Coordinates of C-alpha atoms and ligand atoms in Angstrom, one line a residue:
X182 CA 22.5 6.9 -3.5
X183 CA 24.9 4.0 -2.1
X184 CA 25.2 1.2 -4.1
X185 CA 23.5 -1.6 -2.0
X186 CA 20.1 0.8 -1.7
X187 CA 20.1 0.9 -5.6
X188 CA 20.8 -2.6 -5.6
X189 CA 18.3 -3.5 -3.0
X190 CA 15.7 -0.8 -4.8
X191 CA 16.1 -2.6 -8.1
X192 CA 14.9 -5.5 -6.4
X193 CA 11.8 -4.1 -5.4
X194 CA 11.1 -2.4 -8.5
X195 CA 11.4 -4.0 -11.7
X196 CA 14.2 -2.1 -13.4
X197 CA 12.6 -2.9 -16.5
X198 CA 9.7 -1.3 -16.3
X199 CA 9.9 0.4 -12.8
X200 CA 6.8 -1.6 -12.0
X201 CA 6.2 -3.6 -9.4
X202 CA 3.8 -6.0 -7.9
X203 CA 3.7 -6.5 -4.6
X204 CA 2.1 -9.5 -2.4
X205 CA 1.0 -8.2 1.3
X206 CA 0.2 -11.2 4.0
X207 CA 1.8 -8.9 7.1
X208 CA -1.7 -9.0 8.3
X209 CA -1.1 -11.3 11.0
X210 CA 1.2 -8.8 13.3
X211 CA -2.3 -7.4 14.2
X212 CA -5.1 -9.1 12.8
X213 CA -4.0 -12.8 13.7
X214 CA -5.3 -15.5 11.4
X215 CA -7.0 -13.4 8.9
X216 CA -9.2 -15.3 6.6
X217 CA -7.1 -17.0 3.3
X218 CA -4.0 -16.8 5.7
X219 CA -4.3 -19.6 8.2
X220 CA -1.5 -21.6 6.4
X221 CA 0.1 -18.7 5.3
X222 CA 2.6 -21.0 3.8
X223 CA 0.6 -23.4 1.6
X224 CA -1.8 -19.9 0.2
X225 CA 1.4 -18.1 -1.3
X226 CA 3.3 -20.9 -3.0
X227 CA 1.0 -20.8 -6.0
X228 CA 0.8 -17.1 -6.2
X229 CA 4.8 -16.2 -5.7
X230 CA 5.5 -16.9 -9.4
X231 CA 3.7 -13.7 -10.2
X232 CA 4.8 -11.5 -7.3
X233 CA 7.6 -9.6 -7.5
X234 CA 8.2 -8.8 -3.5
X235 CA 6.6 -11.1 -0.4
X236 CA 5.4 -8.4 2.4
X237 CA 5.8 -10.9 5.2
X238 CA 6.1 -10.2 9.3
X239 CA 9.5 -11.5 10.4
X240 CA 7.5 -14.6 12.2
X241 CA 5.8 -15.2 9.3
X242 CA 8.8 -15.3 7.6
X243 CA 10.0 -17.7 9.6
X244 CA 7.6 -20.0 10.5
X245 CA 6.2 -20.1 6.8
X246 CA 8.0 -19.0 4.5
X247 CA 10.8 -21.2 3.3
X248 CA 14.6 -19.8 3.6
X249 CA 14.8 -21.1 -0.2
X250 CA 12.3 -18.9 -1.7
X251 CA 13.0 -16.6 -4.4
X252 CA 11.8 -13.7 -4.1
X253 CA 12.6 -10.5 -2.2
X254 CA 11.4 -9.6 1.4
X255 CA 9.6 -6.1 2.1
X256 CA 9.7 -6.8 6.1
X257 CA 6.7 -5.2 8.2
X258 CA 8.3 -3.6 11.2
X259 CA 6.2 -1.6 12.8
X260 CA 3.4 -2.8 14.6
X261 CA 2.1 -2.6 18.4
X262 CA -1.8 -2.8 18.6
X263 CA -4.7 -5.5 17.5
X264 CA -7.5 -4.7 15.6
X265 CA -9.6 -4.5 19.1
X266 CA -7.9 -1.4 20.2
X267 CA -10.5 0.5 17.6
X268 CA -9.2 3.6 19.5
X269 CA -5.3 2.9 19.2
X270 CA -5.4 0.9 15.7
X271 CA -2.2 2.3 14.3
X272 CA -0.7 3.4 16.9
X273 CA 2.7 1.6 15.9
X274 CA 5.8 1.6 16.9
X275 CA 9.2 -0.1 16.3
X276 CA 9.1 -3.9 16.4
X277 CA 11.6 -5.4 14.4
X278 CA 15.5 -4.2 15.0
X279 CA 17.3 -3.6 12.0
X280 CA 19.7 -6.0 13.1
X281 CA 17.7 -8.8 12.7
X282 CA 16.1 -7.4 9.6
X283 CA 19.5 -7.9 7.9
X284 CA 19.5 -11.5 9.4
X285 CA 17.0 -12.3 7.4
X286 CA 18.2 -10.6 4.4
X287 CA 15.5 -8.1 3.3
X288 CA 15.4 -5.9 0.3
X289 CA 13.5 -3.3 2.5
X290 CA 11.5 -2.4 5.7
X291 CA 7.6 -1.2 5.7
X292 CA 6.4 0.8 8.6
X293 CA 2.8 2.1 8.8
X294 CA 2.6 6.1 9.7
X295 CA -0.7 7.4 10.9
X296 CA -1.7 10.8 10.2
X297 CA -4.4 12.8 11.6
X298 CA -4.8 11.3 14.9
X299 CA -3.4 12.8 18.3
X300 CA -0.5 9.8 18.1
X301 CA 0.6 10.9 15.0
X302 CA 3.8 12.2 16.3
X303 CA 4.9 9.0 18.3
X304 CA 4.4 6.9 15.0
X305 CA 6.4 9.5 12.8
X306 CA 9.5 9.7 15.5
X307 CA 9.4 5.7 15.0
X308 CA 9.2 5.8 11.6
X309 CA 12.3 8.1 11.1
X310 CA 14.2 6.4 13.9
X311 CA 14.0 3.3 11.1
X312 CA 14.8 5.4 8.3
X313 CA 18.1 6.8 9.8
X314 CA 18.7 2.9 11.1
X315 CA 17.7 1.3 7.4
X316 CA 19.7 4.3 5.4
X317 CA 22.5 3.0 7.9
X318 CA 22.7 -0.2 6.0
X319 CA 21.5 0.6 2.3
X320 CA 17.9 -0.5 3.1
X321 CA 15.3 1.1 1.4
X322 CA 11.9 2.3 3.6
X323 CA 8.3 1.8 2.5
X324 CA 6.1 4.2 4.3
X325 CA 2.7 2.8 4.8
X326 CA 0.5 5.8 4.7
X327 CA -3.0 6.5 6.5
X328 CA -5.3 8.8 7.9
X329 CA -6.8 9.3 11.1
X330 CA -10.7 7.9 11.1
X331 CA -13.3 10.4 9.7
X332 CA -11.1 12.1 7.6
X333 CA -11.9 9.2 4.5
X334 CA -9.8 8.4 1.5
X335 CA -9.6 11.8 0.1
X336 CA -6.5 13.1 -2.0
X337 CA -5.9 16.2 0.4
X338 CA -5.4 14.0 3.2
X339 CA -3.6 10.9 1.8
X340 CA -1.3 13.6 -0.6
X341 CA -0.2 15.1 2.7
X342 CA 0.4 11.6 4.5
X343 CA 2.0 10.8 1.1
X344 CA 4.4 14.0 0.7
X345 CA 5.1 13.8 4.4
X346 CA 6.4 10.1 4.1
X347 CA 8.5 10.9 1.3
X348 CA 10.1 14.6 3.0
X349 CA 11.2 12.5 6.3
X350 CA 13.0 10.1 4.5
X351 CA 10.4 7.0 2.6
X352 CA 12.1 5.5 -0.4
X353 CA 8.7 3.8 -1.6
X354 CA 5.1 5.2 -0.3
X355 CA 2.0 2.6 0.1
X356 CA -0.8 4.1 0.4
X357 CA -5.1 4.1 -0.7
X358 CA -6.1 4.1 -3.7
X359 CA -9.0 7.5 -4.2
X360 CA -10.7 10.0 -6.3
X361 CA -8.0 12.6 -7.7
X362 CA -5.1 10.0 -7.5
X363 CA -3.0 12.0 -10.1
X364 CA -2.4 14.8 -7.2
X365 CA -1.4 12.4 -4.7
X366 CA 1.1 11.1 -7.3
X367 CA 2.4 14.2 -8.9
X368 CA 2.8 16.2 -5.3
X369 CA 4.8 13.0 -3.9
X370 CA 8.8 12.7 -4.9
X371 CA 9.2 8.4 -5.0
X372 CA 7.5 6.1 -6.2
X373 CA 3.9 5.4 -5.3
X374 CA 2.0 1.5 -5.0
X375 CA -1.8 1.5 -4.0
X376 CA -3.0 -1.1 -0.8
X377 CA -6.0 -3.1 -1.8
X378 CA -7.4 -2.7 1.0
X379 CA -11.0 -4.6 2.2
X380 CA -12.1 -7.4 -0.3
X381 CA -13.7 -5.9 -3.3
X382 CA -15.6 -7.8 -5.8
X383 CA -12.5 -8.8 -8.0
X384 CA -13.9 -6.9 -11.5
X385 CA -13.5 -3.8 -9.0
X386 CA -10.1 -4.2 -7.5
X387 CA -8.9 -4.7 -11.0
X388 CA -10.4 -1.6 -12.3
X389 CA -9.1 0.1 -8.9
X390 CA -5.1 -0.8 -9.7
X391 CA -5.4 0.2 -13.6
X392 CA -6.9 3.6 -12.2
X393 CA -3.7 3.5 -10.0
X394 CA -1.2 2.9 -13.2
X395 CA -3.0 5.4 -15.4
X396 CA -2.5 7.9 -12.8
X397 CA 1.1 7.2 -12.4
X398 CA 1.1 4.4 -9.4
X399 CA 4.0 2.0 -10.3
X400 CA 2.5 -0.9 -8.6
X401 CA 0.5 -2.6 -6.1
X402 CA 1.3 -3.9 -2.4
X403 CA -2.3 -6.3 -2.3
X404 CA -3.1 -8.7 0.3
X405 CA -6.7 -9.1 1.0
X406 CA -8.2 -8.4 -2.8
X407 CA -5.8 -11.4 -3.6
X408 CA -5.9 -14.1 -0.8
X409 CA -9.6 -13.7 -0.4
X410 CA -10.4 -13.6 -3.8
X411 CA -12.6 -17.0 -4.9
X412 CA -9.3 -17.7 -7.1
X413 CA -6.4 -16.1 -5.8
X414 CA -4.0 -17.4 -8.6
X415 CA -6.2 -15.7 -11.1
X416 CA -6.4 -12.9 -8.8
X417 CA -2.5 -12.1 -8.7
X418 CA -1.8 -12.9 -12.8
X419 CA -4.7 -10.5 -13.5
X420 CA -3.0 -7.8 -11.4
X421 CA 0.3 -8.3 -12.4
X422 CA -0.8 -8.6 -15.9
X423 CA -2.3 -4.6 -15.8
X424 CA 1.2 -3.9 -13.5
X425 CA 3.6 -5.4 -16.2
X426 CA 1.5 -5.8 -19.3
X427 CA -0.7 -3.1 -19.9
X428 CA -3.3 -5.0 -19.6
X429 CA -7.0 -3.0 -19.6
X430 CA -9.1 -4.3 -16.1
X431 CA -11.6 -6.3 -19.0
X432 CA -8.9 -8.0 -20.2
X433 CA -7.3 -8.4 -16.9
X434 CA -10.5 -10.1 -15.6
X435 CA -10.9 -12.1 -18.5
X436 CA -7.3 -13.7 -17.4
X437 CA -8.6 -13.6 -13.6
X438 CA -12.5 -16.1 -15.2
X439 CA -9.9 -18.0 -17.1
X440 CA -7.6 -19.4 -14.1
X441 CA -10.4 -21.3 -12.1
Ligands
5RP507 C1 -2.0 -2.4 7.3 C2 -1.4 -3.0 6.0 C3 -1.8 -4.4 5.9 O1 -1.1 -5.2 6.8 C4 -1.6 -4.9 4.5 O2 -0.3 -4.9 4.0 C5 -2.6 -4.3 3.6 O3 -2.9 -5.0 2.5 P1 -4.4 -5.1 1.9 O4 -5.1 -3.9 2.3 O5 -4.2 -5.1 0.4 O6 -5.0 -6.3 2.4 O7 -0.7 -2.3 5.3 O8 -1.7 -1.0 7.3

């Protein structure tokens, strides 16, 4: 492996403890202002010192995210369809050049894959045009990893979404969080962080990412579970604290009461 994917890698992933915790507010690329990120800007400010990568869109980046900052970029570049196409929702495509990835000086590039729908092959193609284009320039890949509607969070489905990512090419895979975790970790080659997903009650999004650790996740990429939570600042140092610290979810939601 090149030196400046290592590099870039090591900035995603604590080297220390090859953990990481990553903050998601790409949501905007198709759900628009979702609720907690109207001023994107002023909701992560208090949360970045516990983040160890910003999951940003590039115009997010750079309408509200200070050039300052930091903290390394995991850009969202794939994207295409809104949250009303029900029928197309993940449907993506290329929408960010690498080009101007680099411009803004990312540690690595997510794109969302969809499998198990009759697009599955246009968003693959996409996604390994970006790999070829990202491995071009040492920049590491997260595959964002679904499944086509009906076929649920279930560990044969996201394991083969997972294992996929990872054969064409994904340095990092993102995916849910289900029953039988262990197998989607053990049958996929890199490293593995859970989406939250919809808002949880916060006691059960904790509990959710230590399942995820104790069956070999290295991390979280959470958006929604943190920004929408009542107390978002409690939210992210509870979750980093069962990322980094070993922290049990009744101890990590004792930190999460304690940060009103
Ligand atoms: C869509 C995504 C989201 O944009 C986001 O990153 C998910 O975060 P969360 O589910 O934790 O709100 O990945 O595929």
């Amino acid at each position: 492996m090149d030196w400046g994917m290592k590099n870039r890698l090591s900035k995603i992933i604590n080297p220390k403890d090859g953990h990481t915790v990553m903050l998601a507010v790409d949501h905007g690329y198709f759900m628009g202002p979702t609720t907690g990120l109207e001023n994107l800007s002023e909701m992560i400010k208090p949360l970045l010192p516990y983040a160890d990568v910003l999951m940003p869109t590039r115009g997010g980046l750079r309408n509200y995210v200070s050039p300052e900052i930091d903290i390394p970029i995991c850009l969202r570049v794939s994207g295409g369809t809104s949250i009303l196409n029900k029928d197309n929702l993940l449907h993506e495509g290329i929408i960010v050049s690498m080009e101007d990835a680099i411009r803004l000086n990312v540690s690595a590039v997510a794109f969302s894959i969809l499998v198990g729908q009759p697009f599955e092959r246009d968003t693959i193609l996409s996604f390994t045009k970006i790999i070829d284009e990202a491995n071009r320039y040492g920049i590491p890949v997260l595959a964002v990893t679904a499944v086509g509607r009906g076929l649920g969070k279930d560990a044969k489905y996201l394991s083969l979404a997972s294992r996929m990512a990872a054969e064409l090419g994904a340095s990092i895979v993102k995916t849910y969080y289900c029953k039988d975790f262990d197998k989607v970790v053990e049958t996929c080659p890199v490293p593995i962080v859970i989406a939250g997903g919809k808002k949880i009650p916060e006691r059960e999004a904790l509990q959710m990412a230590y399942n995820a650790l104790q069956d070999g996740a290295i991390g979280v990429d959470m958006g929604r579970n943190i920004f929408q939570s009542s107390n978002p600042v409690g939210m992210i140092k509870a979750a980093n604290a069962i990322v980094h610290k070993n922290a049990t979810p009744d101890e990590a939601f004792e930190i999460f009461k304690n940060n009103k």
